[in-house]
Short mmCIF file of C-alpha atoms in Angstrom, two decimals:
data_model
loop_
_atom_site.label_atom_id
_atom_site.label_comp_id
_atom_site.label_asym_id
_atom_site.label_seq_id
_atom_site.Cartn_x
_atom_site.Cartn_y
_atom_site.Cartn_z
CA MET A 524 56.78 84.45 164.86
CA PRO A 525 56.41 84.23 161.07
CA ALA A 526 53.03 82.64 160.31
CA THR A 527 54.45 80.50 157.53
CA ALA A 528 58.18 80.10 157.32
CA GLU A 529 59.27 79.22 153.78
CA ALA A 530 62.74 78.24 154.86
CA ILE A 531 64.89 77.61 157.91
CA VAL A 532 68.55 78.56 157.79
CA VAL A 533 70.90 77.08 160.37
CA GLY A 534 74.46 78.09 161.22
CA GLY A 535 77.04 76.74 163.61
CA SER A 536 80.66 75.95 164.17
CA ALA A 537 82.57 74.10 166.87
CA GLY A 538 80.16 71.92 168.86
CA ALA A 539 77.24 72.53 166.50
CA LEU A 540 77.03 69.00 165.09
CA GLU A 541 75.84 67.70 168.45
CA ALA A 542 73.09 70.33 168.60
CA LEU A 543 72.20 69.63 164.98
CA SER A 544 71.75 65.94 165.79
CA THR A 545 69.17 66.82 168.44
CA LEU A 546 67.51 69.36 166.14
CA LEU A 547 67.11 67.12 163.14
CA ALA A 548 66.68 63.65 164.68
CA ASP A 549 64.09 61.69 162.66
CA LEU A 550 62.10 64.62 161.35
CA PRO A 551 58.43 63.72 160.77
CA ASP A 552 57.25 63.42 157.17
CA ASP A 553 54.83 66.34 157.53
CA PHE A 554 57.75 68.67 158.29
CA THR A 555 58.29 70.03 154.79
CA VAL A 556 60.02 73.40 155.30
CA PRO A 557 63.41 73.33 153.53
CA ILE A 558 66.41 73.57 155.85
CA VAL A 559 69.69 75.11 154.70
CA ILE A 560 72.75 74.59 156.88
CA VAL A 561 76.16 76.26 157.01
CA LEU A 562 78.66 74.68 159.38
CA HIS A 563 82.24 75.92 159.35
CA LEU A 564 84.34 73.37 157.48
CA PRO A 565 88.03 72.72 156.98
CA ARG A 566 89.27 74.13 153.65
CA HIS A 567 90.21 71.99 150.66
CA LYS A 568 88.55 68.83 151.92
CA PRO A 569 85.38 67.27 150.57
CA SER A 570 82.74 67.63 153.25
CA VAL A 571 81.25 64.48 154.80
CA LEU A 572 78.47 66.56 156.35
CA PRO A 573 75.71 65.42 153.94
CA GLU A 574 76.19 61.77 154.97
CA VAL A 575 76.49 62.63 158.67
CA VAL A 576 73.37 64.82 158.68
CA ALA A 577 71.34 62.42 156.52
CA ALA A 578 72.02 59.65 159.01
CA LYS A 579 70.57 61.81 161.82
CA ALA A 580 67.64 63.28 159.95
CA GLY A 581 66.45 60.20 158.10
CA ARG A 582 65.83 62.16 154.91
CA PRO A 583 67.95 63.13 151.88
CA VAL A 584 70.64 65.73 152.52
CA ARG A 585 72.57 67.34 149.67
CA GLU A 586 75.07 69.98 148.77
CA PRO A 587 73.09 72.07 146.27
CA LEU A 588 74.30 73.15 142.83
CA ASP A 589 74.33 76.67 141.41
CA LYS A 590 70.80 77.87 140.43
CA GLU A 591 69.15 74.80 141.95
CA PRO A 592 65.68 75.68 143.26
CA VAL A 593 65.20 75.48 147.05
CA SER A 594 62.71 72.60 147.44
CA GLY A 595 60.42 71.51 150.25
CA SER A 596 61.25 68.57 152.53
CA MET A 597 64.92 68.92 151.64
CA ILE A 598 67.94 69.54 153.83
CA TYR A 599 70.83 71.30 152.12
CA VAL A 600 74.33 71.83 153.48
CA ALA A 601 76.96 74.27 152.21
CA PRO A 602 79.99 72.67 150.56
CA ALA A 603 83.58 73.42 151.57
CA ASP A 604 85.43 76.32 149.88
CA TYR A 605 82.33 78.24 148.72
CA HIS A 606 79.98 80.79 150.23
CA LEU A 607 76.39 79.57 149.82
CA LEU A 608 73.70 82.18 149.12
CA ILE A 609 69.98 82.25 148.35
CA ASP A 610 69.13 84.30 145.28
CA GLN A 611 66.02 85.75 143.64
CA GLY A 612 63.71 83.11 142.20
CA VAL A 613 64.49 81.16 145.36
CA VAL A 614 67.48 79.37 143.94
CA PHE A 615 70.92 78.66 145.38
CA ALA A 616 73.90 80.78 144.42
CA PHE A 617 77.58 80.50 145.25
CA SER A 618 80.62 82.72 145.50
CA VAL A 619 84.35 82.18 145.95
CA ASP A 620 84.88 85.61 147.49
CA GLU A 621 87.26 86.11 150.40
CA PRO A 622 86.41 84.40 153.70
CA VAL A 623 84.01 86.40 155.92
CA ASN A 624 84.80 86.28 159.65
CA PHE A 625 87.67 83.94 158.64
CA SER A 626 85.01 81.56 157.35
CA LEU A 627 84.34 80.07 153.93
CA PRO A 628 81.49 79.17 153.88
CA SER A 629 80.29 81.99 156.11
CA ILE A 630 77.02 81.91 158.06
CA ASP A 631 76.53 85.69 157.68
CA VAL A 632 76.65 85.39 153.87
CA LEU A 633 73.88 82.74 153.81
CA PHE A 634 71.73 84.46 156.44
CA GLU A 635 71.90 87.95 154.88
CA SER A 636 71.10 86.68 151.38
CA ALA A 637 68.24 84.53 152.72
CA ALA A 638 66.83 87.50 154.69
CA ASP A 639 66.85 89.50 151.47
CA VAL A 640 64.90 86.86 149.55
CA PHE A 641 62.49 85.51 152.21
CA GLY A 642 61.96 88.61 154.37
CA ALA A 643 59.55 87.78 157.21
CA ARG A 644 59.01 84.22 156.00
CA LEU A 645 62.32 82.96 157.35
CA ILE A 646 63.60 81.38 160.56
CA GLY A 647 67.29 81.65 161.39
CA VAL A 648 68.89 79.32 163.93
CA LEU A 649 72.38 79.87 165.32
CA LEU A 650 74.08 77.10 167.27
CA SER A 651 77.28 76.47 169.21
CA GLY A 652 80.51 77.98 167.88
CA ALA A 653 83.77 79.67 168.76
CA ASN A 654 83.56 82.83 166.67
CA ALA A 655 81.05 85.59 165.94
CA ASP A 656 80.10 84.57 162.38
CA GLY A 657 76.32 84.45 162.03
CA ALA A 658 75.47 87.15 164.57
CA SER A 659 75.06 89.99 162.07
CA GLY A 660 73.33 87.62 159.64
CA LEU A 661 70.81 86.71 162.33
CA LYS A 662 70.31 90.42 162.98
CA ALA A 663 69.58 90.89 159.25
CA ILE A 664 66.92 88.15 159.49
CA GLU A 665 65.37 89.90 162.49
CA ASP A 666 65.48 93.28 160.72
CA ALA A 667 63.68 91.79 157.71
CA GLY A 668 60.87 90.58 159.99
CA GLY A 669 61.99 86.95 160.27
CA LEU A 670 62.49 84.98 163.45
CA ALA A 671 65.86 84.58 165.16
CA ILE A 672 66.53 81.58 167.38
CA VAL A 673 69.77 81.10 169.31
CA GLN A 674 70.96 77.99 171.12
CA ALA A 675 71.07 78.79 174.84
CA PRO A 676 74.72 79.47 175.80
CA GLU A 677 74.51 77.04 178.74
CA ASP A 678 73.27 74.33 176.35
CA ALA A 679 76.01 75.01 173.75
CA SER A 680 79.38 73.25 173.86
CA ILE A 681 81.03 76.56 172.91
CA PRO A 682 78.90 79.62 173.70
CA VAL A 683 80.88 82.34 171.86
CA MET A 684 78.66 82.28 168.78
CA PRO A 685 75.34 82.22 170.68
CA ASN A 686 76.51 85.01 173.01
CA ALA A 687 77.55 87.22 170.08
CA ALA A 688 74.11 86.74 168.51
CA ILE A 689 72.18 87.36 171.73
CA ALA A 690 74.08 90.62 172.21
CA LEU A 691 73.09 91.78 168.73
CA CYS A 692 69.55 90.40 168.28
CA LYS A 693 67.06 91.99 170.66
CA HIS A 694 64.14 89.68 169.86
CA ALA A 695 65.98 86.38 169.55
CA ARG A 696 64.41 83.36 171.20
CA VAL A 697 67.03 81.62 173.30
CA LEU A 698 66.37 77.89 173.66
CA PRO A 699 68.26 74.65 174.26
CA ALA A 700 68.66 72.42 171.19
CA ALA A 701 65.71 70.20 172.19
CA GLY A 702 63.56 73.32 172.67
CA ILE A 703 64.53 74.62 169.23
CA ARG A 704 63.45 71.33 167.72
CA ALA A 705 60.09 71.41 169.49
CA TYR A 706 59.59 75.04 168.46
CA LEU A 707 60.36 74.37 164.79
CA LEU A 708 58.00 71.37 164.69
CA ARG A 709 55.22 73.37 166.34
CA SER A 710 55.67 76.32 164.04
CA ALA A 711 55.53 73.99 161.04
CA GLY A 712 52.26 72.58 162.35
CA CYS A 713 53.64 69.15 163.23
CA GLY A 714 51.99 67.53 166.26
CA GLU A 715 54.55 64.78 166.25
CA ALA A 716 56.92 66.32 168.79
CA THR A 717 54.53 65.87 171.68
CA GLU A 718 53.19 62.50 170.47
CA ARG A 719 56.68 61.09 170.34
CA LYS A 720 57.32 62.20 173.90
CA GLU A 721 54.14 60.50 175.09
CA ASN A 722 55.18 57.30 173.35
CA HIS A 723 58.46 57.34 175.19
CA ASP A 724 56.75 57.99 178.51
CA ARG A 725 54.47 55.03 178.11
CA MET B 842 69.32 93.78 154.92
CA HIS B 843 68.29 95.55 151.70
CA ASP B 844 65.13 97.60 151.32
CA ASP B 845 63.26 98.54 148.17
CA THR B 846 65.28 101.75 147.85
CA PHE B 847 68.49 99.74 147.72
CA ASP B 848 67.04 97.55 144.96
CA THR B 849 66.04 100.65 142.98
CA GLU B 850 69.46 102.22 143.41
CA LEU B 851 71.04 98.92 142.40
CA LYS B 852 69.25 98.98 139.04
CA LEU B 853 70.29 102.61 138.55
CA ILE B 854 73.98 102.18 139.32
CA LEU B 855 74.25 99.11 137.05
CA GLU B 856 72.61 101.09 134.24
CA ALA B 857 74.98 104.02 134.90
CA ILE B 858 78.02 101.72 134.79
CA TYR B 859 76.79 100.23 131.52
CA LEU B 860 76.07 103.57 129.86
CA ARG B 861 79.20 105.35 131.02
CA PHE B 862 81.83 102.57 131.11
CA HIS B 863 80.31 99.83 128.90
CA TYR B 864 80.67 97.12 131.54
CA ASP B 865 77.46 95.13 131.79
CA PHE B 866 76.69 93.86 135.30
CA ARG B 867 72.93 94.02 134.78
CA HIS B 868 72.66 90.25 134.60
CA TYR B 869 74.98 89.35 137.41
CA SER B 870 73.57 87.21 140.22
CA PRO B 871 71.85 89.73 142.52
CA ALA B 872 72.83 87.99 145.77
CA SER B 873 76.60 88.26 145.22
CA LEU B 874 76.36 91.63 143.51
CA LYS B 875 74.42 93.17 146.42
CA ARG B 876 76.95 91.83 148.86
CA ARG B 877 79.91 93.19 146.91
CA LEU B 878 78.29 96.57 146.37
CA SER B 879 77.40 96.85 150.06
CA GLN B 880 81.07 96.23 150.84
CA ALA B 881 82.09 98.75 148.19
CA MET B 882 79.88 101.37 149.85
CA GLN B 883 81.80 100.91 153.08
CA ARG B 884 85.16 100.86 151.32
CA PHE B 885 84.44 104.10 149.47
CA GLY B 886 82.76 105.69 152.48
CA CYS B 887 79.37 106.06 150.78
CA ARG B 888 76.11 105.93 152.74
CA SER B 889 74.05 104.82 149.76
CA LEU B 890 74.44 103.28 146.31
CA SER B 891 73.38 106.65 144.88
CA GLY B 892 76.36 108.19 146.65
CA LEU B 893 78.63 105.57 145.13
CA GLN B 894 77.06 106.20 141.72
CA GLU B 895 77.84 109.91 141.97
CA ARG B 896 81.46 109.17 142.83
CA ILE B 897 82.06 106.77 139.93
CA LEU B 898 80.48 109.20 137.47
CA HIS B 899 82.32 112.29 138.65
CA GLU B 900 85.62 111.17 140.16
CA PRO B 901 88.13 109.63 137.76
CA GLY B 902 89.87 106.64 139.30
CA VAL B 903 86.94 105.48 141.39
CA PHE B 904 85.42 103.22 138.73
CA PRO B 905 88.59 101.21 137.99
CA GLU B 906 88.87 100.49 141.69
CA LEU B 907 85.20 99.51 141.89
CA LEU B 908 85.66 97.28 138.83
CA SER B 909 88.38 95.30 140.59
CA PHE B 910 86.12 95.04 143.60
CA LEU B 911 83.21 93.72 141.53
CA THR B 912 85.10 91.29 139.33
CA ILE B 913 88.04 89.89 141.18
CA ILE B 914 87.70 86.17 141.59
CA VAL B 915 89.85 84.57 144.22
CA SER B 916 91.58 81.65 142.58
CA GLU B 917 94.30 79.17 143.35
CA MET B 918 96.59 77.01 141.27
CA PHE B 919 95.21 73.49 140.76
CA ARG B 920 92.04 74.37 142.68
CA ASP B 921 90.04 71.10 142.90
CA PRO B 922 92.94 68.70 142.14
CA ALA B 923 90.41 66.00 141.13
CA PHE B 924 89.37 68.21 138.22
CA TYR B 925 92.95 68.53 136.92
CA LEU B 926 93.48 64.81 137.40
CA ALA B 927 90.38 64.10 135.28
CA LEU B 928 91.58 66.59 132.67
CA ARG B 929 94.95 64.84 132.56
CA GLU B 930 93.67 61.28 132.51
CA LYS B 931 90.42 61.56 130.56
CA VAL B 932 90.54 64.66 128.34
CA VAL B 933 94.22 64.79 127.36
CA PRO B 934 94.04 61.50 125.36
CA PHE B 935 91.44 63.19 123.13
CA LEU B 936 93.43 66.43 122.89
CA GLN B 937 96.51 64.45 121.79
CA THR B 938 94.72 63.46 118.59
CA TYR B 939 94.70 67.06 117.33
CA PRO B 940 97.73 68.35 115.35
CA SER B 941 97.20 71.77 116.92
CA LEU B 942 95.05 72.88 119.84
CA LYS B 943 93.20 75.99 120.81
CA ILE B 944 91.99 76.44 124.36
CA TRP B 945 89.93 79.23 125.91
CA VAL B 946 90.22 80.04 129.61
CA ALA B 947 87.18 82.31 130.05
CA GLY B 948 87.32 84.58 133.09
CA CYS B 949 90.98 83.89 133.87
CA SER B 950 91.15 86.51 136.66
CA THR B 951 94.72 86.73 137.99
CA GLY B 952 95.91 83.71 136.02
CA GLU B 953 96.30 80.90 138.55
CA GLU B 954 94.17 78.53 136.47
CA VAL B 955 95.92 79.45 133.22
CA TYR B 956 99.36 78.59 134.58
CA SER B 957 97.98 75.37 136.09
CA LEU B 958 96.67 74.39 132.67
CA ALA B 959 99.91 75.40 130.91
CA ILE B 960 101.93 73.25 133.32
CA LEU B 961 99.62 70.28 132.79
CA LEU B 962 99.84 70.68 128.98
CA LYS B 963 103.63 70.96 129.14
CA GLU B 964 103.87 67.75 131.14
CA GLU B 965 101.63 66.02 128.61
CA GLU B 966 103.79 67.40 125.76
CA LEU B 967 100.91 69.42 124.37
CA LEU B 968 101.92 72.97 125.26
CA ASP B 969 104.11 73.53 122.18
CA ARG B 970 101.22 72.88 119.82
CA SER B 971 98.62 74.74 121.90
CA LEU B 972 97.38 78.30 121.81
CA ILE B 973 95.63 79.37 125.02
CA TYR B 974 93.31 82.36 124.96
CA ALA B 975 93.07 83.70 128.53
CA THR B 976 90.34 86.32 128.79
CA ASP B 977 88.87 88.52 131.47
CA ILE B 978 87.08 91.86 131.74
CA ASN B 979 89.26 93.22 134.53
CA PRO B 980 92.41 94.91 133.12
CA GLU B 981 94.15 94.87 136.50
CA ALA B 982 93.57 91.11 136.85
CA LEU B 983 94.86 90.55 133.30
CA ARG B 984 98.00 92.54 134.11
CA LYS B 985 98.67 90.30 137.11
CA ALA B 986 97.90 87.21 135.06
CA LYS B 987 100.42 88.25 132.40
CA ALA B 988 103.08 88.88 135.05
CA GLY B 989 102.63 85.40 136.56
CA ILE B 990 103.97 86.44 139.95
CA TYR B 991 102.34 85.10 143.11
CA ASP B 992 103.04 85.53 146.82
CA LEU B 993 105.45 82.90 148.02
CA ASP B 994 103.26 82.17 151.04
CA ARG B 995 100.57 80.78 148.70
CA ILE B 996 102.99 78.35 147.03
CA ALA B 997 102.89 75.59 149.67
CA GLY B 998 99.15 75.20 149.06
CA PHE B 999 99.64 75.33 145.28
CA SER B 1000 102.36 72.64 145.48
CA GLU B 1001 100.17 70.34 147.52
CA ALA B 1002 97.33 70.74 145.01
CA TYR B 1003 99.75 70.22 142.09
CA GLN B 1004 100.84 66.89 143.55
CA ALA B 1005 97.25 65.82 144.23
CA ALA B 1006 96.43 66.76 140.62
CA GLY B 1007 98.92 64.19 139.34
CA GLY B 1008 101.88 66.56 138.86
CA ARG B 1009 104.84 64.78 137.26
CA THR B 1010 107.70 66.64 138.94
CA SER B 1011 107.78 69.41 141.52
CA LEU B 1012 105.97 72.72 141.16
CA SER B 1013 109.28 74.44 141.99
CA ASP B 1014 110.53 73.41 138.53
CA TYR B 1015 108.21 76.05 137.11
CA TYR B 1016 109.01 79.15 139.15
CA THR B 1017 111.88 81.14 140.61
CA ALA B 1018 111.57 82.44 144.15
CA ALA B 1019 112.64 86.02 144.70
CA TYR B 1020 111.83 88.66 147.31
CA GLY B 1021 108.83 86.83 148.77
CA SER B 1022 107.40 86.06 145.35
CA ALA B 1023 107.26 83.11 143.00
CA VAL B 1024 107.89 84.20 139.41
CA PHE B 1025 106.55 81.63 136.95
CA ASP B 1026 108.66 80.57 133.99
CA LYS B 1027 108.16 82.81 130.94
CA ALA B 1028 108.32 79.75 128.69
CA LEU B 1029 104.95 78.68 130.10
CA ARG B 1030 103.23 81.70 128.64
CA LYS B 1031 104.80 81.89 125.20
CA ASN B 1032 101.64 80.29 123.80
CA ILE B 1033 99.20 82.17 126.04
CA LEU B 1034 97.35 85.14 124.64
CA PHE B 1035 95.89 87.33 127.41
CA SER B 1036 93.09 89.58 126.29
CA ASP B 1037 90.08 91.58 127.26
CA HIS B 1038 86.79 89.81 126.57
CA SER B 1039 83.36 90.08 128.15
CA LEU B 1040 81.01 87.10 128.31
CA ALA B 1041 78.20 89.64 128.70
CA THR B 1042 78.85 91.83 125.66
CA ASP B 1043 81.48 90.26 123.34
CA ASN B 1044 81.20 87.42 120.85
CA VAL B 1045 82.98 84.27 119.70
CA PHE B 1046 86.53 84.92 118.42
CA ALA B 1047 88.03 81.50 117.65
CA GLU B 1048 87.27 77.82 117.25
CA VAL B 1049 88.61 75.94 120.25
CA GLN B 1050 88.75 72.33 121.43
CA LEU B 1051 88.56 73.06 125.18
CA VAL B 1052 86.89 75.82 127.18
CA THR B 1053 87.50 76.15 130.89
CA CYS B 1054 85.28 78.58 132.74
CA ARG B 1055 85.39 77.69 136.41
CA ASN B 1056 83.63 79.60 139.17
CA VAL B 1057 82.71 82.44 136.81
CA LEU B 1058 79.14 81.46 135.90
CA ILE B 1059 78.17 81.38 139.60
CA TYR B 1060 78.31 85.19 139.48
CA PHE B 1061 75.81 85.39 136.59
CA ASP B 1062 72.02 85.10 136.52
CA ARG B 1063 70.36 82.38 134.41
CA ALA B 1064 69.99 84.61 131.34
CA LEU B 1065 73.65 85.64 131.29
CA GLN B 1066 74.74 82.07 132.01
CA ASP B 1067 72.81 80.99 128.94
CA ARG B 1068 74.50 83.69 126.85
CA ALA B 1069 77.95 82.59 128.01
CA ILE B 1070 77.25 78.89 127.51
CA GLY B 1071 75.92 79.74 124.02
CA LEU B 1072 79.26 81.40 123.25
CA PHE B 1073 81.12 78.31 124.46
CA ARG B 1074 78.93 76.05 122.30
CA ASP B 1075 79.53 78.21 119.22
CA SER B 1076 83.25 78.39 119.93
CA LEU B 1077 83.81 74.68 120.54
CA SER B 1078 84.55 72.32 117.71
CA ARG B 1079 82.42 69.16 117.49
CA LYS B 1080 83.12 66.90 120.51
CA GLY B 1081 85.02 69.75 122.16
CA PHE B 1082 85.16 69.95 125.96
CA LEU B 1083 83.67 72.43 128.42
CA ALA B 1084 84.94 72.48 132.01
CA LEU B 1085 82.95 74.24 134.74
CA GLY B 1086 83.48 74.81 138.48
CA ALA B 1087 82.64 72.17 141.08
CA LYS B 1088 79.19 73.62 141.89
CA GLU B 1089 78.29 74.70 138.37
CA THR B 1090 76.04 72.60 136.15
CA LEU B 1091 74.42 72.75 132.72
CA ARG B 1092 71.33 71.06 134.18
CA PHE B 1093 69.37 74.29 134.55
CA SER B 1094 70.58 75.81 131.26
CA ASP B 1095 68.68 76.16 127.98
CA HIS B 1096 71.76 74.61 126.34
CA ALA B 1097 71.76 71.44 128.47
CA ALA B 1098 70.77 69.19 125.55
CA GLU B 1099 73.66 70.44 123.40
CA PHE B 1100 76.25 68.87 125.69
CA SER B 1101 76.72 65.49 127.32
CA GLU B 1102 78.35 64.77 130.66
CA PHE B 1103 81.90 63.56 130.08
CA ALA B 1104 83.28 63.47 133.62
CA GLY B 1105 80.21 64.20 135.73
CA ALA B 1106 81.73 64.69 139.16
CA GLU B 1107 84.47 66.96 137.77
CA ARG B 1108 81.95 69.00 135.72
CA ILE B 1109 83.54 68.27 132.36
CA TYR B 1110 81.05 68.32 129.49
CA GLN B 1111 81.44 67.39 125.82
CA LYS B 1112 79.70 69.19 123.00
CA GLU B 1113 77.38 66.90 121.05
#
């Protein structure tokens, strides 16, 4: 596990929004690692994802702009009709190149560029989906020394994407969405995950 | 994905391209450039960037193909209809006050945006008194732009965008369908000058009232973006307009203070 992750990149497609809701529900204030999300989106339509995710996470969610620095405590989502990349200087970059794995934005494009910039200080999370986009990106994260996490196929609404990643990534941690959340909070040094549970039990 | 050797070879091949072919990619955004060059390695069957470098230096015909690979920008007519609507409703009233207009479409690629603009200007009765400079560094893209011929299967999407952009008639009024292609009306391009121009190495060539440069700057690093935006500033007349792509902003540029936001959401700026 990377000692200090500087960023978390998350990818998903069909069925991923549900998992994302579990993952991001009311993140504690001391969770400051930036999260960058690519979900497959319909073309030529403004995305409503920022509003949807912000409502779950209880913190600001934005589509970034070109050359915007990646900042702590922020959640960013890729806009429709662009590939989203992380570039040197830890800023966002975009491209309007051809779709990758029939996807624009593509998860592989974000993951591979992030692996290149963050190396071992990166966590990649791949959620439910119906195609194989993201698998080779997650492998690139693993190869660069970062940590790969895959939503457990039995926990995913559509397991095609998780299965493709598990087949490719030897060291991936396979966890249900709730387990991924707990893992991310622990690795960021937040004790809140367990406290919250105790509160509910009381 | 990329190791230190790749990064070293990347610097070398960009230097080689600059020295041998005078195309300057040294200040392109590394993330996109690495991705495109990795794909080019596969396409040309090279195991390393050094291998690709040897081929472009020693095999005629390889570089032009690589150039297309590195520079082609996938565009569509009336991409982001809200932008064209803002151009029509907010910018055109200003443009109508000029007796003659010069417009620069920087990085026109295969021409979809140029024809979109020409159609909009025609419908606003501005085309006859306009001169549009459409520039790009890729000769193959310029050739396609000049021809104005697009696959018929792309036209349904273009038509939908044209309508959403406030089109006054039907897009089919502007092209003839033949053999699976849509051939755009020659009259649209009688005031369009297509020419080779590099935002990385060339300079200002005319005074213009509107610059559109959409989804081109995203491929540049900050330094090259600043160079390009400096060219636009020097080229624009006072209170001239600069239109960028939906995710592009002047916020992080050294030239930010020289422009004001005119239509913020549509990324239209006005020179101070």
